Amino acid sequence: TAKSGGKGRAQIFHAQLDTDYHYRQRLKADLKQAVQARSLSLAFQPLLDITTRRVVSCEALARWEHPELGEISPAVFIPLAEEMGIICDITEWVLETAARECAGWSGGVGVAVNISARDFRTLDLAGAVDEVLACSGLKPERLEIEVTETAVIEEQHMARNVLEALSERGIGIALDDFGTGYSSLSYLNALPFTKLKIDRSFLTDIDENPRALRLLASVARVGRDLDLTVVAEGVETEAQLAHLLNHTDVQQVQGYLFSRPLPASDAAELIRRMNRAAVRPNLQVAGVV
Ligand code: C2E
Ligand code: MG
Ligand code: MG
Ligand code: MG
């Protein structure tokens, strides 16, 4: 019975793989069409200065509303696009669209665009950025590129050239999801980063676990010591915010506590509203502690 049980499991496993295979094939075909038809959209999520609570920039996040399957997560379709070799088309479109939106935002609020490892090889990123800046009239200081540790390691040589070219233009370069990849610290100095985005996994239980808080504080300290702007991603509660403010060197925060990623028009409105409010959050946060 052990044998037949094993076989049964194997069959179920194969059936699952088969379904996954066909599902993926379908998604790939539909994704290719969606990219060609330019039917992806962008959502924008604000990053706030932790002390003033003003919006300093927004991260552009790709969205795909599938006509039959509904919203497909970028965690699913971005890797598919990488596999298919069409990520560079998406990146170019995101850059263009994000820069156009950003040019309309008040108060010099910036925009951040995510790039993939593959973009380093298949896209003339510096050329694309030059074009986008020229077309939108955006100052380079308002554009930021987000790249993960994994992407940087996978494409070390190309990454260095491209990131240095961007850096010379005055474009900010953020190391995204810090702490989840190879977490080798040496390339923090080897590449021209301006910002460190600490992955949200580091925030998970900082309000209950003192060691978790100390680890996060140490990571933030490393970033500050290297003169990087330190960001905490995935801030969901006032308690987390209070701990970040009182016990770490984190300078900017991003997360559902402030806003989910929003459609462009809502993001523009949010920026106006939040930056007009001119809050003094310290008083507010002090009440939470
Ligand atoms: P990321 O660049 O680290 O983006 C942050 C992700 O965290 C976003 O997920 C955002 O919605 C989510 N998030 C923000 N605040 C919170 C929070 O408080 N709690 C929780 N649980 N999540 C929060 P999203 O939009 O699903 O994107 C997932 C990933 O897909 C991104 O991670 C990025 O790696 C990738 N991605 C999205 N858009 C693009 C794109 O245009 N190009 C590339 N290459 N990758 C993209
Ligand atoms: Mg990002
Ligand atoms: Mg991130
Ligand atoms: Mg992340």
mmCIF file of C-alpha atoms and ligand atoms in Angstrom:
data_model
loop_
_atom_site.group_PDB
_atom_site.id
_atom_site.type_symbol
_atom_site.label_atom_id
_atom_site.label_comp_id
_atom_site.label_asym_id
_atom_site.label_seq_id
_atom_site.Cartn_x
_atom_site.Cartn_y
_atom_site.Cartn_z
ATOM 1 C CA THR A 1 0.000 0.000 0.000
ATOM 2 C CA ALA A 2 2.943 2.204 0.649
ATOM 3 C CA LYS A 3 3.882 1.768 -2.972
ATOM 4 C CA SER A 4 0.443 2.487 -4.429
ATOM 5 C CA GLY A 5 0.081 5.390 -2.015
ATOM 6 C CA GLY A 6 3.323 6.752 -3.322
ATOM 7 C CA LYS A 7 2.160 6.341 -6.863
ATOM 8 C CA GLY A 8 -1.111 8.049 -6.078
ATOM 9 C CA ARG A 9 0.737 10.985 -4.648
ATOM 10 C CA ALA A 10 2.961 11.055 -7.689
ATOM 11 C CA GLN A 11 -0.091 11.184 -9.937
ATOM 12 C CA ILE A 12 -1.615 14.002 -7.951
ATOM 13 C CA PHE A 13 1.712 15.758 -8.093
ATOM 14 C CA HIS A 14 1.869 15.367 -11.870
ATOM 15 C CA ALA A 15 -1.704 16.542 -12.300
ATOM 16 C CA GLN A 16 -0.836 19.613 -10.230
ATOM 17 C CA LEU A 17 2.276 20.308 -12.273
ATOM 18 C CA ASP A 18 0.279 19.882 -15.429
ATOM 19 C CA THR A 19 -2.302 22.397 -14.307
ATOM 20 C CA ASP A 20 0.425 24.778 -13.230
ATOM 21 C CA TYR A 21 2.134 24.326 -16.569
ATOM 22 C CA HIS A 22 -0.984 25.157 -18.564
ATOM 23 C CA TYR A 23 -1.863 27.995 -16.219
ATOM 24 C CA ARG A 24 1.584 29.488 -16.661
ATOM 25 C CA GLN A 25 1.498 29.081 -20.430
ATOM 26 C CA ARG A 26 -1.803 30.879 -20.534
ATOM 27 C CA LEU A 27 -0.599 33.642 -18.240
ATOM 28 C CA LYS A 28 2.488 34.113 -20.383
ATOM 29 C CA ALA A 29 0.491 34.467 -23.596
ATOM 30 C CA ASP A 30 -1.934 36.879 -21.957
ATOM 31 C CA LEU A 31 0.857 38.864 -20.341
ATOM 32 C CA LYS A 32 2.595 39.327 -23.654
ATOM 33 C CA GLN A 33 -0.634 40.698 -25.087
ATOM 34 C CA ALA A 34 -1.259 42.940 -22.102
ATOM 35 C CA VAL A 35 2.225 44.433 -22.389
ATOM 36 C CA GLN A 36 1.826 45.019 -26.115
ATOM 37 C CA ALA A 37 -1.606 46.570 -25.598
ATOM 38 C CA ARG A 38 -0.171 48.650 -22.738
ATOM 39 C CA SER A 39 -2.953 47.478 -20.490
ATOM 40 C CA LEU A 40 -0.864 47.136 -17.344
ATOM 41 C CA SER A 41 -1.322 49.944 -14.860
ATOM 42 C CA LEU A 42 0.704 51.522 -12.107
ATOM 43 C CA ALA A 43 -0.071 51.939 -8.438
ATOM 44 C CA PHE A 44 1.838 54.431 -6.286
ATOM 45 C CA GLN A 45 2.667 54.000 -2.616
ATOM 46 C CA PRO A 46 4.018 56.938 -0.610
ATOM 47 C CA LEU A 47 7.250 57.010 1.401
ATOM 48 C CA LEU A 48 7.054 59.434 4.300
ATOM 49 C CA ASP A 49 9.649 61.261 6.309
ATOM 50 C CA ILE A 50 9.338 59.642 9.721
ATOM 51 C CA THR A 51 9.510 62.868 11.708
ATOM 52 C CA THR A 52 7.488 65.262 9.555
ATOM 53 C CA ARG A 53 5.208 62.619 8.010
ATOM 54 C CA ARG A 54 5.443 64.449 4.728
ATOM 55 C CA VAL A 55 5.393 62.381 1.547
ATOM 56 C CA VAL A 56 8.886 62.516 0.073
ATOM 57 C CA SER A 57 8.384 60.114 -2.823
ATOM 58 C CA CYS A 58 6.159 57.351 -4.145
ATOM 59 C CA GLU A 59 7.105 53.865 -5.309
ATOM 60 C CA ALA A 60 5.617 52.848 -8.657
ATOM 61 C CA LEU A 61 4.264 49.300 -8.552
ATOM 62 C CA ALA A 62 3.058 47.447 -11.642
ATOM 63 C CA ARG A 63 -0.506 46.108 -11.671
ATOM 64 C CA TRP A 64 -2.135 43.630 -14.020
ATOM 65 C CA GLU A 65 -5.890 43.210 -14.032
ATOM 66 C CA HIS A 66 -6.512 40.059 -16.045
ATOM 67 C CA PRO A 67 -9.859 40.215 -17.895
ATOM 68 C CA GLU A 68 -10.950 36.785 -16.593
ATOM 69 C CA LEU A 69 -8.613 35.868 -13.753
ATOM 70 C CA GLY A 70 -8.709 39.230 -11.990
ATOM 71 C CA GLU A 71 -5.750 40.890 -10.338
ATOM 72 C CA ILE A 72 -2.486 38.971 -10.830
ATOM 73 C CA SER A 73 0.261 39.785 -8.328
ATOM 74 C CA PRO A 74 3.511 41.292 -9.629
ATOM 75 C CA ALA A 75 5.220 38.603 -7.549
ATOM 76 C CA VAL A 76 3.746 36.243 -10.177
ATOM 77 C CA PHE A 77 3.875 38.194 -13.429
ATOM 78 C CA ILE A 78 7.215 39.974 -13.024
ATOM 79 C CA PRO A 79 9.148 36.662 -12.840
ATOM 80 C CA LEU A 80 7.134 35.446 -15.861
ATOM 81 C CA ALA A 81 8.070 38.585 -17.788
ATOM 82 C CA GLU A 82 11.714 38.014 -16.841
ATOM 83 C CA GLU A 83 11.542 34.445 -18.104
ATOM 84 C CA MET A 84 9.907 35.574 -21.340
ATOM 85 C CA GLY A 85 12.443 38.307 -21.947
ATOM 86 C CA ILE A 86 9.820 41.085 -21.946
ATOM 87 C CA ILE A 87 10.672 42.636 -18.582
ATOM 88 C CA CYS A 88 12.627 45.392 -20.353
ATOM 89 C CA ASP A 89 9.439 46.457 -22.160
ATOM 90 C CA ILE A 90 7.639 46.653 -18.838
ATOM 91 C CA THR A 91 10.497 48.562 -17.207
ATOM 92 C CA GLU A 92 10.586 51.122 -20.024
ATOM 93 C CA TRP A 93 6.852 51.624 -19.806
ATOM 94 C CA VAL A 94 6.971 51.937 -16.005
ATOM 95 C CA LEU A 95 9.772 54.504 -16.242
ATOM 96 C CA GLU A 96 7.878 56.601 -18.794
ATOM 97 C CA THR A 97 4.572 56.431 -16.972
ATOM 98 C CA ALA A 98 6.030 57.000 -13.512
ATOM 99 C CA ALA A 99 8.048 60.019 -14.669
ATOM 100 C CA ARG A 100 5.012 61.543 -16.362
ATOM 101 C CA GLU A 101 2.932 61.181 -13.195
ATOM 102 C CA CYS A 102 5.702 62.450 -10.959
ATOM 103 C CA ALA A 103 6.175 65.585 -13.069
ATOM 104 C CA GLY A 104 2.633 66.566 -12.059
ATOM 105 C CA TRP A 105 3.112 66.122 -8.303
ATOM 106 C CA SER A 106 3.524 69.115 -6.057
ATOM 107 C CA GLY A 107 6.381 69.923 -3.727
ATOM 108 C CA GLY A 108 9.124 68.057 -5.556
ATOM 109 C CA VAL A 109 7.834 64.639 -4.474
ATOM 110 C CA GLY A 110 9.939 61.970 -6.197
ATOM 111 C CA VAL A 111 9.197 58.620 -7.779
ATOM 112 C CA ALA A 112 10.903 55.230 -7.440
ATOM 113 C CA VAL A 113 10.930 52.544 -10.131
ATOM 114 C CA ASN A 114 11.833 48.878 -9.594
ATOM 115 C CA ILE A 115 14.211 47.256 -12.026
ATOM 116 C CA SER A 116 15.049 43.584 -12.558
ATOM 117 C CA ALA A 117 18.366 41.782 -12.841
ATOM 118 C CA ARG A 118 17.633 41.141 -16.483
ATOM 119 C CA ASP A 119 17.257 44.850 -17.234
ATOM 120 C CA PHE A 120 20.970 45.252 -16.660
ATOM 121 C CA ARG A 121 21.647 43.105 -19.701
ATOM 122 C CA THR A 122 18.708 43.722 -22.011
ATOM 123 C CA LEU A 123 17.942 47.392 -21.533
ATOM 124 C CA ASP A 124 20.052 50.480 -22.088
ATOM 125 C CA LEU A 125 18.852 51.791 -18.765
ATOM 126 C CA ALA A 126 20.894 54.999 -18.785
ATOM 127 C CA GLY A 127 19.658 55.755 -22.317
ATOM 128 C CA ALA A 128 16.064 55.004 -21.365
ATOM 129 C CA VAL A 129 16.358 57.212 -18.287
ATOM 130 C CA ASP A 130 17.841 60.111 -20.317
ATOM 131 C CA GLU A 131 14.957 59.915 -22.736
ATOM 132 C CA VAL A 132 12.352 59.749 -20.014
ATOM 133 C CA LEU A 133 13.862 62.715 -18.161
ATOM 134 C CA ALA A 134 13.980 64.751 -21.364
ATOM 135 C CA CYS A 135 10.364 63.923 -22.267
ATOM 136 C CA SER A 136 8.910 64.511 -18.813
ATOM 137 C CA GLY A 137 11.106 67.465 -17.875
ATOM 138 C CA LEU A 138 11.703 65.732 -14.546
ATOM 139 C CA LYS A 139 14.853 66.596 -12.614
ATOM 140 C CA PRO A 140 17.081 63.522 -12.141
ATOM 141 C CA GLU A 141 17.015 64.068 -8.374
ATOM 142 C CA ARG A 142 13.320 63.205 -8.376
ATOM 143 C CA LEU A 143 13.841 59.804 -9.952
ATOM 144 C CA GLU A 144 15.040 56.812 -8.005
ATOM 145 C CA ILE A 145 15.817 53.271 -9.124
ATOM 146 C CA GLU A 146 15.165 50.318 -6.806
ATOM 147 C CA VAL A 147 17.241 47.212 -7.224
ATOM 148 C CA THR A 148 17.410 44.064 -5.077
ATOM 149 C CA GLU A 149 20.515 42.466 -3.634
ATOM 150 C CA THR A 150 19.826 39.393 -5.722
ATOM 151 C CA ALA A 151 19.744 41.390 -8.962
ATOM 152 C CA VAL A 152 22.985 43.144 -8.103
ATOM 153 C CA ILE A 153 24.779 39.896 -7.303
ATOM 154 C CA GLU A 154 23.466 38.071 -10.351
ATOM 155 C CA GLU A 155 24.649 40.808 -12.692
ATOM 156 C CA GLN A 156 27.591 42.225 -10.785
ATOM 157 C CA HIS A 157 29.590 43.539 -13.696
ATOM 158 C CA MET A 158 26.731 45.088 -15.664
ATOM 159 C CA ALA A 159 25.087 46.331 -12.491
ATOM 160 C CA ARG A 160 28.147 48.351 -11.576
ATOM 161 C CA ASN A 161 28.395 50.050 -14.962
ATOM 162 C CA VAL A 162 24.725 50.840 -15.184
ATOM 163 C CA LEU A 163 24.339 52.023 -11.595
ATOM 164 C CA GLU A 164 27.400 54.225 -11.903
ATOM 165 C CA ALA A 165 26.031 55.802 -15.086
ATOM 166 C CA LEU A 166 22.756 56.522 -13.288
ATOM 167 C CA SER A 167 24.551 57.832 -10.248
ATOM 168 C CA GLU A 168 26.549 60.283 -12.393
ATOM 169 C CA ARG A 169 23.241 61.689 -13.580
ATOM 170 C CA GLY A 170 22.189 62.368 -10.002
ATOM 171 C CA ILE A 171 19.597 59.600 -9.879
ATOM 172 C CA GLY A 172 19.030 57.930 -6.524
ATOM 173 C CA ILE A 173 19.707 54.218 -6.205
ATOM 174 C CA ALA A 174 17.916 52.229 -3.540
ATOM 175 C CA LEU A 175 18.876 48.764 -2.395
ATOM 176 C CA ASP A 176 15.474 47.070 -2.068
ATOM 177 C CA ASP A 177 14.350 44.267 0.263
ATOM 178 C CA PHE A 178 17.597 44.560 2.164
ATOM 179 C CA GLY A 179 18.330 41.582 4.374
ATOM 180 C CA THR A 180 16.456 38.949 2.369
ATOM 181 C CA GLY A 181 19.008 38.139 -0.319
ATOM 182 C CA TYR A 182 22.666 37.303 -0.030
ATOM 183 C CA SER A 183 23.101 39.969 2.635
ATOM 184 C CA SER A 184 26.729 40.366 1.825
ATOM 185 C CA LEU A 185 27.693 43.736 3.193
ATOM 186 C CA SER A 186 30.726 44.369 1.023
ATOM 187 C CA TYR A 187 28.844 45.610 -2.043
ATOM 188 C CA LEU A 188 27.117 48.294 0.047
ATOM 189 C CA ASN A 189 30.360 50.161 -0.458
ATOM 190 C CA ALA A 190 31.186 48.843 -3.914
ATOM 191 C CA LEU A 191 28.082 50.269 -5.572
ATOM 192 C CA PRO A 192 26.750 53.849 -5.534
ATOM 193 C CA PHE A 193 23.660 53.330 -3.380
ATOM 194 C CA THR A 194 21.910 56.314 -1.865
ATOM 195 C CA LYS A 195 19.181 54.481 0.017
ATOM 196 C CA LEU A 196 18.695 51.282 1.991
ATOM 197 C CA LYS A 197 15.200 49.785 2.098
ATOM 198 C CA ILE A 198 15.021 47.346 4.986
ATOM 199 C CA ASP A 199 12.737 44.464 4.134
ATOM 200 C CA ARG A 200 9.453 44.303 5.988
ATOM 201 C CA SER A 201 10.326 40.888 7.449
ATOM 202 C CA PHE A 202 12.560 42.774 9.915
ATOM 203 C CA LEU A 203 9.530 44.616 11.287
ATOM 204 C CA THR A 204 7.417 41.546 11.966
ATOM 205 C CA ASP A 205 7.482 41.547 15.755
ATOM 206 C CA ILE A 206 9.589 44.515 16.776
ATOM 207 C CA ASP A 207 6.849 45.594 19.156
ATOM 208 C CA GLU A 208 6.964 42.315 21.102
ATOM 209 C CA ASN A 209 10.467 40.987 20.658
ATOM 210 C CA PRO A 210 13.350 43.182 21.916
ATOM 211 C CA ARG A 211 15.893 41.163 19.934
ATOM 212 C CA ALA A 212 13.963 41.754 16.713
ATOM 213 C CA LEU A 213 13.973 45.462 17.453
ATOM 214 C CA ARG A 214 17.707 45.456 18.197
ATOM 215 C CA LEU A 215 18.437 43.592 14.956
ATOM 216 C CA LEU A 216 16.423 46.113 12.975
ATOM 217 C CA ALA A 217 18.121 48.987 14.801
ATOM 218 C CA SER A 218 21.541 47.517 13.979
ATOM 219 C CA VAL A 219 20.699 47.150 10.302
ATOM 220 C CA ALA A 220 19.431 50.722 10.197
ATOM 221 C CA ARG A 221 22.606 51.870 11.932
ATOM 222 C CA VAL A 222 24.767 50.253 9.253
ATOM 223 C CA GLY A 223 22.847 52.181 6.603
ATOM 224 C CA ARG A 224 23.194 55.472 8.460
ATOM 225 C CA ASP A 225 26.910 54.938 9.071
ATOM 226 C CA LEU A 226 27.324 54.586 5.312
ATOM 227 C CA ASP A 227 25.363 57.835 4.763
ATOM 228 C CA LEU A 228 22.459 56.055 3.123
ATOM 229 C CA THR A 229 18.867 57.146 3.573
ATOM 230 C CA VAL A 230 17.337 54.346 5.610
ATOM 231 C CA VAL A 231 13.771 53.243 4.883
ATOM 232 C CA ALA A 232 11.571 50.732 6.694
ATOM 233 C CA GLU A 233 9.189 48.905 4.358
ATOM 234 C CA GLY A 234 5.882 47.376 5.400
ATOM 235 C CA VAL A 235 4.980 49.552 8.387
ATOM 236 C CA GLU A 236 1.487 48.431 9.377
ATOM 237 C CA THR A 237 0.902 49.607 12.955
ATOM 238 C CA GLU A 238 1.325 52.711 15.086
ATOM 239 C CA ALA A 239 3.281 50.581 17.570
ATOM 240 C CA GLN A 240 5.830 49.676 14.887
ATOM 241 C CA LEU A 241 6.096 53.312 13.874
ATOM 242 C CA ALA A 242 6.681 54.381 17.468
ATOM 243 C CA HIS A 243 9.481 51.855 17.868
ATOM 244 C CA LEU A 244 11.086 52.922 14.596
ATOM 245 C CA LEU A 245 10.928 56.543 15.651
ATOM 246 C CA ASN A 246 12.189 56.078 19.183
ATOM 247 C CA HIS A 247 14.718 53.276 18.860
ATOM 248 C CA THR A 248 16.167 53.251 15.326
ATOM 249 C CA ASP A 249 17.883 55.471 12.768
ATOM 250 C CA VAL A 250 15.144 54.855 10.201
ATOM 251 C CA GLN A 251 14.404 58.091 8.326
ATOM 252 C CA GLN A 252 11.614 57.161 5.957
ATOM 253 C CA VAL A 253 8.670 54.796 6.254
ATOM 254 C CA GLN A 254 6.403 53.046 3.774
ATOM 255 C CA GLY A 255 3.478 50.766 4.487
ATOM 256 C CA TYR A 256 -0.224 50.133 4.816
ATOM 257 C CA LEU A 257 -0.331 52.271 7.985
ATOM 258 C CA PHE A 258 0.034 55.330 5.772
ATOM 259 C CA SER A 259 -1.395 54.124 2.489
ATOM 260 C CA ARG A 260 -1.841 51.119 0.261
ATOM 261 C CA PRO A 261 -0.483 51.502 -3.265
ATOM 262 C CA LEU A 262 -2.995 53.771 -5.053
ATOM 263 C CA PRO A 263 -4.049 54.517 -8.623
ATOM 264 C CA ALA A 264 -2.253 57.569 -10.031
ATOM 265 C CA SER A 265 -5.089 60.055 -9.545
ATOM 266 C CA ASP A 266 -5.638 59.003 -5.918
ATOM 267 C CA ALA A 267 -1.903 59.193 -5.252
ATOM 268 C CA ALA A 268 -1.734 62.772 -6.523
ATOM 269 C CA GLU A 269 -4.653 63.690 -4.270
ATOM 270 C CA LEU A 270 -3.079 61.913 -1.279
ATOM 271 C CA ILE A 271 0.184 63.815 -1.771
ATOM 272 C CA ARG A 272 -1.679 67.125 -1.840
ATOM 273 C CA ARG A 273 -3.706 66.262 1.234
ATOM 274 C CA MET A 274 -0.889 64.780 3.336
ATOM 275 C CA ASN A 275 1.658 67.474 2.528
ATOM 276 C CA ARG A 276 -0.834 70.244 3.146
ATOM 277 C CA ALA A 277 -1.737 68.854 6.544
ATOM 278 C CA ALA A 278 1.796 69.623 7.860
ATOM 279 C CA VAL A 279 1.339 67.284 10.793
ATOM 280 C CA ARG A 280 3.553 67.194 13.848
ATOM 281 C CA PRO A 281 3.582 63.428 14.295
ATOM 282 C CA ASN A 282 5.930 63.362 17.289
ATOM 283 C CA LEU A 283 3.162 64.459 19.579
ATOM 284 C CA GLN A 284 0.826 61.903 18.075
ATOM 285 C CA VAL A 285 3.351 59.088 18.261
ATOM 286 C CA ALA A 286 4.395 59.962 21.791
ATOM 287 C CA GLY A 287 0.854 59.135 22.859
ATOM 288 C CA VAL A 288 1.220 55.603 21.529
ATOM 289 C CA VAL A 289 4.414 54.740 23.332
HETATM 290 P P1 C2E B 1 8.822 45.705 -3.565
HETATM 291 O O1 C2E B 1 9.557 46.495 -4.598
HETATM 292 O O2 C2E B 1 9.563 45.383 -2.311
HETATM 293 O O3 C2E B 1 7.494 46.516 -3.268
HETATM 294 C C1 C2E B 1 6.884 46.575 -2.008
HETATM 295 C C2 C2E B 1 5.775 45.565 -1.893
HETATM 296 O O4 C2E B 1 5.321 45.530 -0.553
HETATM 297 C C3 C2E B 1 4.556 45.904 -2.741
HETATM 298 O O5 C2E B 1 3.949 44.679 -3.154
HETATM 299 C C4 C2E B 1 3.666 46.611 -1.736
HETATM 300 O O6 C2E B 1 2.298 46.586 -2.085
HETATM 301 C C5 C2E B 1 3.928 45.777 -0.515
HETATM 302 N N1 C2E B 1 3.641 46.503 0.725
HETATM 303 C C6 C2E B 1 3.760 47.825 0.951
HETATM 304 N N2 C2E B 1 3.428 48.133 2.217
HETATM 305 C C7 C2E B 1 3.096 46.971 2.806
HETATM 306 C C8 C2E B 1 2.647 46.638 4.142
HETATM 307 O O7 C2E B 1 2.491 47.485 5.028
HETATM 308 N N3 C2E B 1 2.394 45.337 4.386
HETATM 309 C C9 C2E B 1 2.549 44.370 3.431
HETATM 310 N N4 C2E B 1 2.253 43.105 3.766
HETATM 311 N N5 C2E B 1 2.964 44.647 2.167
HETATM 312 C C10 C2E B 1 3.237 45.940 1.871
HETATM 313 P P2 C2E B 1 3.499 44.431 -4.679
HETATM 314 O O8 C2E B 1 2.970 45.679 -5.283
HETATM 315 O O9 C2E B 1 2.639 43.217 -4.648
HETATM 316 O O10 C2E B 1 4.860 44.106 -5.397
HETATM 317 C C11 C2E B 1 5.599 42.969 -5.063
HETATM 318 C C12 C2E B 1 6.963 43.014 -5.708
HETATM 319 O O11 C2E B 1 6.845 42.910 -7.129
HETATM 320 C C13 C2E B 1 7.718 44.313 -5.462
HETATM 321 O O12 C2E B 1 8.323 44.301 -4.187
HETATM 322 C C14 C2E B 1 8.730 44.262 -6.596
HETATM 323 O O13 C2E B 1 9.803 43.420 -6.268
HETATM 324 C C15 C2E B 1 7.920 43.614 -7.702
HETATM 325 N N6 C2E B 1 7.423 44.665 -8.621
HETATM 326 C C16 C2E B 1 6.289 45.406 -8.556
HETATM 327 N N7 C2E B 1 6.227 46.263 -9.601
HETATM 328 C C17 C2E B 1 7.349 46.073 -10.333
HETATM 329 C C18 C2E B 1 7.879 46.663 -11.545
HETATM 330 O O14 C2E B 1 7.305 47.583 -12.148
HETATM 331 N N8 C2E B 1 9.085 46.173 -11.994
HETATM 332 C C19 C2E B 1 9.756 45.183 -11.320
HETATM 333 N N9 C2E B 1 10.935 44.770 -11.845
HETATM 334 N N10 C2E B 1 9.297 44.617 -10.204
HETATM 335 C C20 C2E B 1 8.112 45.052 -9.706
HETATM 336 MG MG MG B 2 10.662 48.176 -4.537
HETATM 337 MG MG MG B 3 10.890 46.432 -1.322
HETATM 338 MG MG MG B 4 9.715 43.776 -0.361
#
